[in-house]
Amino acid sequence: MTETAEREVGRARLRKEDARLVTGQTNWTDNIQVTGLLHLAILRSPMAHARIDRVDVSPALERPGVVAAFSGRDLAEGLGSLPCAWPVTEDIVLPGHPPVAVDEVRHAGDPVAVVVARDRYAAADALEAVEVDYTPLPPVLDLEAALAEDAPLVHADKGTNRCYVWPLKTGEDYDTVKQRAEVVLKRRYHQQRLIPNAMEPRAVVVTPLAASGEYTVHSATQIPHILRIMLAMVTGVPEHKLRVIAPDVGGGFGSKLQVYGEEAIALAVARRLGRPVKWTESRSEGYLATHHGRGMIQDIEIAATREGKLLGLKVDLLADMGAYLMLVTPGVPILGAFMYPAIYKMDAYDFTCTGVFTTRTPTDAYRGAGRPEATFAIERIMDELAAELGLDPVELRRRNWIRHEEFPYTSVAGLTYDSGNYEAATDKALALFGYDDLRAEQQKRTERGDTVRLGIGVSTYTEMCGLAPSRVLRDLRYAAGGWEAASIRMLPTGKVEVVTGTSPHGQGHVTAWSQIAADVLGVPFEDVEVVYGDTKAAPQGMDTYGSRSLVVGGAAVHRAAVKVVEKARKVAAHLLEASEHDLEFAGGVFSVKGSPEARRTIQEIAFETFSSHDLPDGMEPTINAEHLVDPENFSYPHGTHLCAVEVDTETGRTSIRSYVCVDDVGRVVNPMIVEGQVHGGVAQGIAQALYEEAVYDDEGNLVSGTMADYLVPSAADLPDFVTDRTETPATSNPLGAKGVGEAGTIAATPAVVNAIVDALRPLGVDDVPMPCTPERVWQALQEVSA
């Protein structure tokens, strides 16, 4: 970058990744072919809960192309229990989780046998030859009934379906504060189960190197570094003998923030056979076996004065763990625990979460992981409180939010929000939305008694993201840390390699990290390459999830680049025969103050360091640098989302008329990437509000187990979004950035549901369960009319 060149950070650069992706020059895990490759197929339980009386895999061995077949008992010796890294309480119930069931299946889709064949079709066909005898056991599906004394047990040896009880009581005593309240409202909301739908199904390829006992694991994962550690623990393969590579990964949304049984099975089978093996899930298989999201009952109570001043909040959750605890299953609702007070000031907060085992697919992280659930509940009940008090929903929020001059502000939940301006974001959103005009139109249509009602939904949010710092995670009993690593390699030719511990799967890290490094080093954007997703090439990292990559990983890139400049400064001072303090650095050039003709570019310094002909005495011949960041605080993006819907009261059909969002994600590295993240996030939030739900029958069978039954909205189902931003820089990282990957999902769902209820409130409707399908809207109207 020349001294007069435009800064990279803040530019809407086209993504470096896209040319390769759109031309098909990609390397998805399922594309990988290795000499002698075998294919795995997994037989899954058709029953939600049953005792396994017999598994006979020998008939499968007679099928053409079959090389091996294993029951859970066959594989048990080489496979330990799958890990849970977040035991949220000391007395949490931690059942064993075998990758292949041995004695009992606990959800439809639980693996019971593995077939290995020379091609995937032979393996799949041979599954029908495996003989399994089951004795049915009662399913456990209802969260409240599961806690009854006489309830059937998911894990009989544990004696209970209660996984844990996690309380958080902060501020004043809630019951005391409640006595002062003039208005107390209580509501129950259901967070339906959601099934992640990443464009690329999960897949894994394990290649053994027999001579050294090493294994290369290619996996469609968000967490190659964490996966390496956990696979070593589950299989007993020494960590230094494992190399994990996340090649091109086609989306994750939390579903690939996981250590799955199939990854451990593939490694165990490759180890046993000494042959490379591959497993790729089908869509219907993934609906059963990839973890689900959300799944909870929220009882929320709010206490306020008649003027609308919030006094206290009480939240009781029943959170569906599913059949087993996966990597962070118990911790997902706990992440949300700190977000129920949202952007509001109040005196007391009382939160309790009870985790419950059921005979359904395990739950775990899904885009937002606990924070969308929290935002939904508080934003829904704020609308209910506004209706009770006869206040405009925006006015009620204004009376209670933290004002911009009060930052930094410690919320009643104990988090210190470092920066924000809720007033500015809301004012901009209201102006873009035409709020007053829409309210006037709504009033006229209501007075006319239109059958198609207009509703306006408000959602103001903040979230904690950039999962860190490590000491806070320790206090929450999370096994890992929140740090991130990056290193900068200045090559002799002046080009730059950025090595990052983050693992992108669609977020645009290569582009954004190149922009950050180019600005600090003063080199052209095109001269920066980014290395990632391979535990051998990028050995240190904590990977990508929780909107942490930019605020933690990007900060590590920035600071590593600053170290490179400071090392280069020493060499430049020596070559220019000047004091380091007399050097200026701009646009990639070191020059002597007052003598601009005395100069060296950082690329020249890189070559001089490589040759080592004239370095300062005692200096190592390198200006490469690395940095590990462990932030002192989370980052807190915020914003205001507004939705206008039209609801046909005769058919129950809802259509979104307009959607406006103004988000504050701090300083923006690449506006185009931010825009894409917001659009994708809002789409997923709308999907929960209107379309998606994992549905089980009374026997515990997943009846929405294909894309024909589980409705994922397409672009044709979504409105045009009007997006904008305000900017209050974060103080927790040198970039001033805040997370953006989950913001849209967190804010959108309550905005849409609030709009639907707002349309129907004059008719007596104060809630519609999600997803707000035409049938459910129509049913809500029938119930109030009856």
PDB file of N, CA and C in Angstrom, residues 677-742:
ATOM      1  N   GLN A 677     -23.788 -10.969   6.249  1.00  0.00           N
ATOM      2  CA  GLN A 677     -24.058 -11.622   7.528  1.00  0.00           C
ATOM      3  C   GLN A 677     -25.420 -11.203   8.087  1.00  0.00           C
ATOM      4  N   VAL A 678     -25.736  -9.920   7.964  1.00  0.00           N
ATOM      5  CA  VAL A 678     -27.023  -9.436   8.465  1.00  0.00           C
ATOM      6  C   VAL A 678     -28.170 -10.068   7.682  1.00  0.00           C
ATOM      7  N   HIS A 679     -28.048 -10.094   6.358  1.00  0.00           N
ATOM      8  CA  HIS A 679     -29.106 -10.694   5.541  1.00  0.00           C
ATOM      9  C   HIS A 679     -29.318 -12.158   5.916  1.00  0.00           C
ATOM     10  N   GLY A 680     -28.234 -12.911   6.010  1.00  0.00           N
ATOM     11  CA  GLY A 680     -28.364 -14.327   6.356  1.00  0.00           C
ATOM     12  C   GLY A 680     -28.937 -14.530   7.739  1.00  0.00           C
ATOM     13  N   GLY A 681     -28.504 -13.701   8.691  1.00  0.00           N
ATOM     14  CA  GLY A 681     -29.011 -13.828  10.052  1.00  0.00           C
ATOM     15  C   GLY A 681     -30.485 -13.518  10.152  1.00  0.00           C
ATOM     16  N   VAL A 682     -30.912 -12.443   9.488  1.00  0.00           N
ATOM     17  CA  VAL A 682     -32.327 -12.083   9.516  1.00  0.00           C
ATOM     18  C   VAL A 682     -33.165 -13.186   8.868  1.00  0.00           C
ATOM     19  N   ALA A 683     -32.663 -13.772   7.789  1.00  0.00           N
ATOM     20  CA  ALA A 683     -33.391 -14.862   7.138  1.00  0.00           C
ATOM     21  C   ALA A 683     -33.622 -16.018   8.100  1.00  0.00           C
ATOM     22  N   GLN A 684     -32.609 -16.354   8.889  1.00  0.00           N
ATOM     23  CA  GLN A 684     -32.778 -17.470   9.828  1.00  0.00           C
ATOM     24  C   GLN A 684     -33.700 -17.095  10.979  1.00  0.00           C
ATOM     25  N   GLY A 685     -33.668 -15.840  11.391  1.00  0.00           N
ATOM     26  CA  GLY A 685     -34.590 -15.409  12.431  1.00  0.00           C
ATOM     27  C   GLY A 685     -36.037 -15.448  11.959  1.00  0.00           C
ATOM     28  N   ILE A 686     -36.275 -14.988  10.736  1.00  0.00           N
ATOM     29  CA  ILE A 686     -37.618 -15.059  10.156  1.00  0.00           C
ATOM     30  C   ILE A 686     -38.054 -16.514  10.003  1.00  0.00           C
ATOM     31  N   ALA A 687     -37.101 -17.370   9.644  1.00  0.00           N
ATOM     32  CA  ALA A 687     -37.422 -18.788   9.472  1.00  0.00           C
ATOM     33  C   ALA A 687     -37.970 -19.394  10.759  1.00  0.00           C
ATOM     34  N   GLN A 688     -37.372 -19.048  11.907  1.00  0.00           N
ATOM     35  CA  GLN A 688     -37.917 -19.573  13.160  1.00  0.00           C
ATOM     36  C   GLN A 688     -39.304 -19.011  13.432  1.00  0.00           C
ATOM     37  N   ALA A 689     -39.499 -17.739  13.146  1.00  0.00           N
ATOM     38  CA  ALA A 689     -40.786 -17.107  13.430  1.00  0.00           C
ATOM     39  C   ALA A 689     -41.916 -17.691  12.590  1.00  0.00           C
ATOM     40  N   LEU A 690     -41.645 -18.007  11.328  1.00  0.00           N
ATOM     41  CA  LEU A 690     -42.734 -18.333  10.401  1.00  0.00           C
ATOM     42  C   LEU A 690     -42.726 -19.759   9.850  1.00  0.00           C
ATOM     43  N   TYR A 691     -41.576 -20.424   9.806  1.00  0.00           N
ATOM     44  CA  TYR A 691     -41.497 -21.626   8.979  1.00  0.00           C
ATOM     45  C   TYR A 691     -41.010 -22.893   9.679  1.00  0.00           C
ATOM     46  N   GLU A 692     -39.921 -22.837  10.393  1.00  0.00           N
ATOM     47  CA  GLU A 692     -39.190 -24.054  10.754  1.00  0.00           C
ATOM     48  C   GLU A 692     -39.632 -24.634  12.102  1.00  0.00           C
ATOM     49  N   GLU A 693     -39.692 -25.971  12.162  1.00  0.00           N
ATOM     50  CA  GLU A 693     -39.960 -26.674  13.418  1.00  0.00           C
ATOM     51  C   GLU A 693     -39.658 -28.158  13.243  1.00  0.00           C
ATOM     52  N   ALA A 694     -38.899 -28.711  14.188  1.00  0.00           N
ATOM     53  CA  ALA A 694     -38.701 -30.159  14.246  1.00  0.00           C
ATOM     54  C   ALA A 694     -39.862 -30.755  15.019  1.00  0.00           C
ATOM     55  N   VAL A 695     -40.641 -31.614  14.355  1.00  0.00           N
ATOM     56  CA  VAL A 695     -41.864 -32.157  14.942  1.00  0.00           C
ATOM     57  C   VAL A 695     -41.686 -33.657  15.186  1.00  0.00           C
ATOM     58  N   TYR A 696     -42.041 -34.083  16.396  1.00  0.00           N
ATOM     59  CA  TYR A 696     -42.003 -35.495  16.765  1.00  0.00           C
ATOM     60  C   TYR A 696     -43.417 -36.004  17.020  1.00  0.00           C
ATOM     61  N   ASP A 697     -43.646 -37.280  16.714  1.00  0.00           N
ATOM     62  CA  ASP A 697     -44.942 -37.865  17.073  1.00  0.00           C
ATOM     63  C   ASP A 697     -44.887 -38.415  18.492  1.00  0.00           C
ATOM     64  N   ASP A 698     -45.977 -39.048  18.926  1.00  0.00           N
ATOM     65  CA  ASP A 698     -46.075 -39.504  20.308  1.00  0.00           C
ATOM     66  C   ASP A 698     -45.105 -40.637  20.626  1.00  0.00           C
ATOM     67  N   GLU A 699     -44.581 -41.293  19.613  1.00  0.00           N
ATOM     68  CA  GLU A 699     -43.611 -42.372  19.833  1.00  0.00           C
ATOM     69  C   GLU A 699     -42.168 -41.887  19.763  1.00  0.00           C
ATOM     70  N   GLY A 700     -41.980 -40.582  19.510  1.00  0.00           N
ATOM     71  CA  GLY A 700     -40.634 -40.044  19.448  1.00  0.00           C
ATOM     72  C   GLY A 700     -40.008 -40.121  18.076  1.00  0.00           C
ATOM     73  N   ASN A 701     -40.824 -40.346  17.034  1.00  0.00           N
ATOM     74  CA  ASN A 701     -40.310 -40.357  15.667  1.00  0.00           C
ATOM     75  C   ASN A 701     -40.305 -38.934  15.117  1.00  0.00           C
ATOM     76  N   LEU A 702     -39.229 -38.575  14.441  1.00  0.00           N
ATOM     77  CA  LEU A 702     -39.142 -37.261  13.810  1.00  0.00           C
ATOM     78  C   LEU A 702     -39.967 -37.293  12.529  1.00  0.00           C
ATOM     79  N   VAL A 703     -41.082 -36.576  12.526  1.00  0.00           N
ATOM     80  CA  VAL A 703     -41.969 -36.601  11.352  1.00  0.00           C
ATOM     81  C   VAL A 703     -41.666 -35.468  10.380  1.00  0.00           C
ATOM     82  N   SER A 704     -40.765 -34.556  10.776  1.00  0.00           N
ATOM     83  CA  SER A 704     -40.321 -33.509   9.852  1.00  0.00           C
ATOM     84  C   SER A 704     -38.866 -33.790   9.480  1.00  0.00           C
ATOM     85  N   GLY A 705     -38.628 -35.003   8.998  1.00  0.00           N
ATOM     86  CA  GLY A 705     -37.263 -35.479   8.819  1.00  0.00           C
ATOM     87  C   GLY A 705     -36.703 -35.349   7.424  1.00  0.00           C
ATOM     88  N   THR A 706     -37.374 -34.611   6.554  1.00  0.00           N
ATOM     89  CA  THR A 706     -36.838 -34.353   5.216  1.00  0.00           C
ATOM     90  C   THR A 706     -37.160 -32.920   4.838  1.00  0.00           C
ATOM     91  N   MET A 707     -36.569 -32.452   3.765  1.00  0.00           N
ATOM     92  CA  MET A 707     -36.855 -31.099   3.300  1.00  0.00           C
ATOM     93  C   MET A 707     -38.263 -30.964   2.733  1.00  0.00           C
ATOM     94  N   ALA A 708     -38.926 -32.081   2.528  1.00  0.00           N
ATOM     95  CA  ALA A 708     -40.327 -32.017   2.110  1.00  0.00           C
ATOM     96  C   ALA A 708     -41.239 -31.725   3.300  1.00  0.00           C
ATOM     97  N   ASP A 709     -40.751 -32.005   4.504  1.00  0.00           N
ATOM     98  CA  ASP A 709     -41.569 -31.847   5.709  1.00  0.00           C
ATOM     99  C   ASP A 709     -41.093 -30.706   6.604  1.00  0.00           C
ATOM    100  N   TYR A 710     -39.839 -30.346   6.484  1.00  0.00           N
ATOM    101  CA  TYR A 710     -39.257 -29.286   7.315  1.00  0.00           C
ATOM    102  C   TYR A 710     -39.047 -28.090   6.411  1.00  0.00           C
ATOM    103  N   LEU A 711     -39.761 -27.008   6.674  1.00  0.00           N
ATOM    104  CA  LEU A 711     -39.837 -25.909   5.714  1.00  0.00           C
ATOM    105  C   LEU A 711     -38.705 -24.921   5.924  1.00  0.00           C
ATOM    106  N   VAL A 712     -37.748 -24.934   5.010  1.00  0.00           N
ATOM    107  CA  VAL A 712     -36.662 -23.956   4.995  1.00  0.00           C
ATOM    108  C   VAL A 712     -37.012 -22.889   3.962  1.00  0.00           C
ATOM    109  N   PRO A 713     -37.130 -21.628   4.368  1.00  0.00           N
ATOM    110  CA  PRO A 713     -37.537 -20.603   3.396  1.00  0.00           C
ATOM    111  C   PRO A 713     -36.468 -20.368   2.336  1.00  0.00           C
ATOM    112  N   SER A 714     -36.927 -20.081   1.142  1.00  0.00           N
ATOM    113  CA  SER A 714     -36.025 -19.688   0.060  1.00  0.00           C
ATOM    114  C   SER A 714     -36.043 -18.172  -0.064  1.00  0.00           C
ATOM    115  N   ALA A 715     -35.255 -17.650  -0.976  1.00  0.00           N
ATOM    116  CA  ALA A 715     -35.240 -16.208  -1.206  1.00  0.00           C
ATOM    117  C   ALA A 715     -36.620 -15.703  -1.609  1.00  0.00           C
ATOM    118  N   ALA A 716     -37.388 -16.542  -2.300  1.00  0.00           N
ATOM    119  CA  ALA A 716     -38.722 -16.140  -2.748  1.00  0.00           C
ATOM    120  C   ALA A 716     -39.692 -15.958  -1.578  1.00  0.00           C
ATOM    121  N   ASP A 717     -39.376 -16.563  -0.428  1.00  0.00           N
ATOM    122  CA  ASP A 717     -40.248 -16.469   0.741  1.00  0.00           C
ATOM    123  C   ASP A 717     -39.905 -15.281   1.638  1.00  0.00           C
ATOM    124  N   LEU A 718     -38.854 -14.569   1.309  1.00  0.00           N
ATOM    125  CA  LEU A 718     -38.359 -13.512   2.186  1.00  0.00           C
ATOM    126  C   LEU A 718     -38.530 -12.145   1.538  1.00  0.00           C
ATOM    127  N   PRO A 719     -38.681 -11.102   2.348  1.00  0.00           N
ATOM    128  CA  PRO A 719     -38.838  -9.751   1.802  1.00  0.00           C
ATOM    129  C   PRO A 719     -37.484  -9.144   1.458  1.00  0.00           C
ATOM    130  N   ASP A 720     -37.512  -8.001   0.822  1.00  0.00           N
ATOM    131  CA  ASP A 720     -36.310  -7.186   0.712  1.00  0.00           C
ATOM    132  C   ASP A 720     -36.041  -6.563   2.085  1.00  0.00           C
ATOM    133  N   PHE A 721     -34.791  -6.531   2.471  1.00  0.00           N
ATOM    134  CA  PHE A 721     -34.418  -5.946   3.752  1.00  0.00           C
ATOM    135  C   PHE A 721     -33.825  -4.561   3.535  1.00  0.00           C
ATOM    136  N   VAL A 722     -34.210  -3.625   4.374  1.00  0.00           N
ATOM    137  CA  VAL A 722     -33.553  -2.323   4.418  1.00  0.00           C
ATOM    138  C   VAL A 722     -32.607  -2.356   5.603  1.00  0.00           C
ATOM    139  N   THR A 723     -31.319  -2.227   5.347  1.00  0.00           N
ATOM    140  CA  THR A 723     -30.327  -2.328   6.418  1.00  0.00           C
ATOM    141  C   THR A 723     -29.509  -1.052   6.496  1.00  0.00           C
ATOM    142  N   ASP A 724     -29.073  -0.759   7.703  1.00  0.00           N
ATOM    143  CA  ASP A 724     -28.187   0.384   7.911  1.00  0.00           C
ATOM    144  C   ASP A 724     -27.429   0.134   9.207  1.00  0.00           C
ATOM    145  N   ARG A 725     -26.539   1.065   9.532  1.00  0.00           N
ATOM    146  CA  ARG A 725     -25.710   0.878  10.723  1.00  0.00           C
ATOM    147  C   ARG A 725     -25.510   2.198  11.445  1.00  0.00           C
ATOM    148  N   THR A 726     -25.290   2.092  12.741  1.00  0.00           N
ATOM    149  CA  THR A 726     -24.657   3.151  13.516  1.00  0.00           C
ATOM    150  C   THR A 726     -23.335   2.581  14.010  1.00  0.00           C
ATOM    151  N   GLU A 727     -22.487   3.426  14.567  1.00  0.00           N
ATOM    152  CA  GLU A 727     -21.157   2.931  14.946  1.00  0.00           C
ATOM    153  C   GLU A 727     -20.720   3.493  16.287  1.00  0.00           C
ATOM    154  N   THR A 728     -20.649   2.611  17.275  1.00  0.00           N
ATOM    155  CA  THR A 728     -19.979   2.937  18.536  1.00  0.00           C
ATOM    156  C   THR A 728     -18.872   1.906  18.709  1.00  0.00           C
ATOM    157  N   PRO A 729     -17.621   2.291  18.562  1.00  0.00           N
ATOM    158  CA  PRO A 729     -16.529   1.314  18.590  1.00  0.00           C
ATOM    159  C   PRO A 729     -16.464   0.552  19.900  1.00  0.00           C
ATOM    160  N   ALA A 730     -16.144  -0.725  19.795  1.00  0.00           N
ATOM    161  CA  ALA A 730     -15.876  -1.532  20.982  1.00  0.00           C
ATOM    162  C   ALA A 730     -14.567  -1.088  21.607  1.00  0.00           C
ATOM    163  N   THR A 731     -14.473  -1.236  22.920  1.00  0.00           N
ATOM    164  CA  THR A 731     -13.220  -0.915  23.616  1.00  0.00           C
ATOM    165  C   THR A 731     -12.442  -2.172  23.981  1.00  0.00           C
ATOM    166  N   SER A 732     -12.982  -3.347  23.623  1.00  0.00           N
ATOM    167  CA  SER A 732     -12.386  -4.613  24.045  1.00  0.00           C
ATOM    168  C   SER A 732     -11.369  -5.161  23.064  1.00  0.00           C
ATOM    169  N   ASN A 733     -11.184  -4.501  21.917  1.00  0.00           N
ATOM    170  CA  ASN A 733     -10.206  -4.983  20.947  1.00  0.00           C
ATOM    171  C   ASN A 733      -9.691  -3.793  20.144  1.00  0.00           C
ATOM    172  N   PRO A 734      -8.487  -3.898  19.572  1.00  0.00           N
ATOM    173  CA  PRO A 734      -7.875  -2.748  18.894  1.00  0.00           C
ATOM    174  C   PRO A 734      -8.573  -2.349  17.609  1.00  0.00           C
ATOM    175  N   LEU A 735      -9.414  -3.204  17.074  1.00  0.00           N
ATOM    176  CA  LEU A 735     -10.135  -2.880  15.852  1.00  0.00           C
ATOM    177  C   LEU A 735     -11.390  -2.061  16.134  1.00  0.00           C
ATOM    178  N   GLY A 736     -11.852  -2.060  17.387  1.00  0.00           N
ATOM    179  CA  GLY A 736     -13.117  -1.413  17.711  1.00  0.00           C
ATOM    180  C   GLY A 736     -14.314  -2.165  17.168  1.00  0.00           C
ATOM    181  N   ALA A 737     -14.106  -3.441  16.794  1.00  0.00           N
ATOM    182  CA  ALA A 737     -15.140  -4.229  16.139  1.00  0.00           C
ATOM    183  C   ALA A 737     -15.997  -4.969  17.157  1.00  0.00           C
ATOM    184  N   LYS A 738     -17.236  -5.268  16.743  1.00  0.00           N
ATOM    185  CA  LYS A 738     -18.136  -6.122  17.508  1.00  0.00           C
ATOM    186  C   LYS A 738     -18.620  -7.236  16.579  1.00  0.00           C
ATOM    187  N   GLY A 739     -19.114  -8.314  17.154  1.00  0.00           N
ATOM    188  CA  GLY A 739     -19.549  -9.442  16.341  1.00  0.00           C
ATOM    189  C   GLY A 739     -20.783  -9.116  15.526  1.00  0.00           C
ATOM    190  N   VAL A 740     -20.923  -9.804  14.381  1.00  0.00           N
ATOM    191  CA  VAL A 740     -22.094  -9.574  13.523  1.00  0.00           C
ATOM    192  C   VAL A 740     -22.746 -10.874  13.063  1.00  0.00           C
ATOM    193  N   GLY A 741     -22.073 -12.006  13.214  1.00  0.00           N
ATOM    194  CA  GLY A 741     -22.542 -13.245  12.599  1.00  0.00           C
ATOM    195  C   GLY A 741     -23.890 -13.731  13.084  1.00  0.00           C
ATOM    196  N   GLU A 742     -24.265 -13.384  14.327  1.00  0.00           N
ATOM    197  CA  GLU A 742     -25.519 -13.895  14.883  1.00  0.00           C
ATOM    198  C   GLU A 742     -26.558 -12.798  15.134  1.00  0.00           C
TER     199      GLU A 742
END
